[in-house]
Amino acid sequence: MSTASTRLPEGRYGRSTDERADRTLKIVGAVLAAALLGLVGWFGYHYVAQSEISAEVISFEPGQESVQVHLEVRKDAGADGYCTVRSQAENGAEVGRADFHFDGDATRIDKVVTLRTTSPGTTAELLGCHTG
């Protein structure tokens, strides 16, 4: 016994709709991937190259009513900006937050700042730096 073939003869009826759909999906996928790659690249460039001020917490010393925070700030010469620092209590509640301004021609600033707190703070966290 032989079984009848259900396949259409090659080349007789043109391409199937599945092949057209696959090609269309590949093209749409490639366009979307290129757009996503371009968007990620633009945001990456903007974040890294356009950043005029950045900082990090070197150390901190908690106290009863304040936290001493040692900040190292790197910025473009002549750029003015500020960094936001916060402190949290042992239970995670925020007990202090302040902006510290930096200006001048120096490109690297080491500074110990005092963050006043409403109760004893156990952390010092740099939330971010901004120009302006």
Tab-separated table of N, CA, C and O in Angstrom, residues 35-50:
chain	number	residue	atom	x	y	z
A	35	ALA	N	16.492	49.420	16.032
A	35	ALA	CA	15.972	50.583	16.755
A	35	ALA	C	16.287	50.482	18.247
A	35	ALA	O	16.691	51.472	18.874
A	36	LEU	N	16.127	49.305	18.830
A	36	LEU	CA	16.431	49.114	20.249
A	36	LEU	C	17.915	49.314	20.520
A	36	LEU	O	18.290	49.958	21.505
A	37	LEU	N	18.751	48.792	19.663
A	37	LEU	CA	20.192	48.969	19.820
A	37	LEU	C	20.579	50.442	19.737
A	37	LEU	O	21.392	50.937	20.527
A	38	GLY	N	19.971	51.165	18.793
A	38	GLY	CA	20.232	52.593	18.688
A	38	GLY	C	19.780	53.357	19.920
A	38	GLY	O	20.472	54.261	20.401
A	39	LEU	N	18.629	53.002	20.469
A	39	LEU	CA	18.106	53.662	21.665
A	39	LEU	C	18.995	53.397	22.879
A	39	LEU	O	19.310	54.317	23.641
A	40	VAL	N	19.417	52.156	23.057
A	40	VAL	CA	20.313	51.822	24.171
A	40	VAL	C	21.640	52.557	24.022
A	40	VAL	O	22.191	53.080	24.996
A	41	GLY	N	22.154	52.625	22.801
A	41	GLY	CA	23.400	53.359	22.561
A	41	GLY	C	23.267	54.835	22.870
A	41	GLY	O	24.160	55.438	23.459
A	42	TRP	N	22.144	55.436	22.472
A	42	TRP	CA	21.927	56.858	22.740
A	42	TRP	C	21.855	57.124	24.241
A	42	TRP	O	22.472	58.057	24.746
A	43	PHE	N	21.081	56.305	24.978
A	43	PHE	CA	20.993	56.493	26.423
A	43	PHE	C	22.348	56.251	27.085
A	43	PHE	O	22.717	56.965	28.020
A	44	GLY	N	23.084	55.251	26.629
A	44	GLY	CA	24.410	54.984	27.195
A	44	GLY	C	25.356	56.149	26.980
A	44	GLY	O	26.074	56.565	27.888
A	45	TYR	N	25.370	56.690	25.773
A	45	TYR	CA	26.221	57.843	25.490
A	45	TYR	C	25.810	59.034	26.343
A	45	TYR	O	26.651	59.724	26.914
A	46	HIS	N	24.523	59.292	26.419
A	46	HIS	CA	24.036	60.423	27.202
A	46	HIS	C	24.411	60.263	28.677
A	46	HIS	O	24.798	61.223	29.323
A	47	TYR	N	24.316	59.051	29.203
A	47	TYR	CA	24.615	58.817	30.618
A	47	TYR	C	26.113	58.961	30.897
A	47	TYR	O	26.512	59.568	31.880
A	48	VAL	N	26.956	58.415	30.044
A	48	VAL	CA	28.392	58.409	30.303
A	48	VAL	C	29.069	59.694	29.840
A	48	VAL	O	29.780	60.343	30.594
A	49	ALA	N	28.854	60.078	28.594
A	49	ALA	CA	29.598	61.198	28.028
A	49	ALA	C	29.063	62.550	28.463
A	49	ALA	O	29.823	63.510	28.554
A	50	GLN	N	27.800	62.653	28.711
A	50	GLN	CA	27.219	63.945	29.054
A	50	GLN	C	27.232	64.225	30.550
A	50	GLN	O	26.839	65.292	30.975
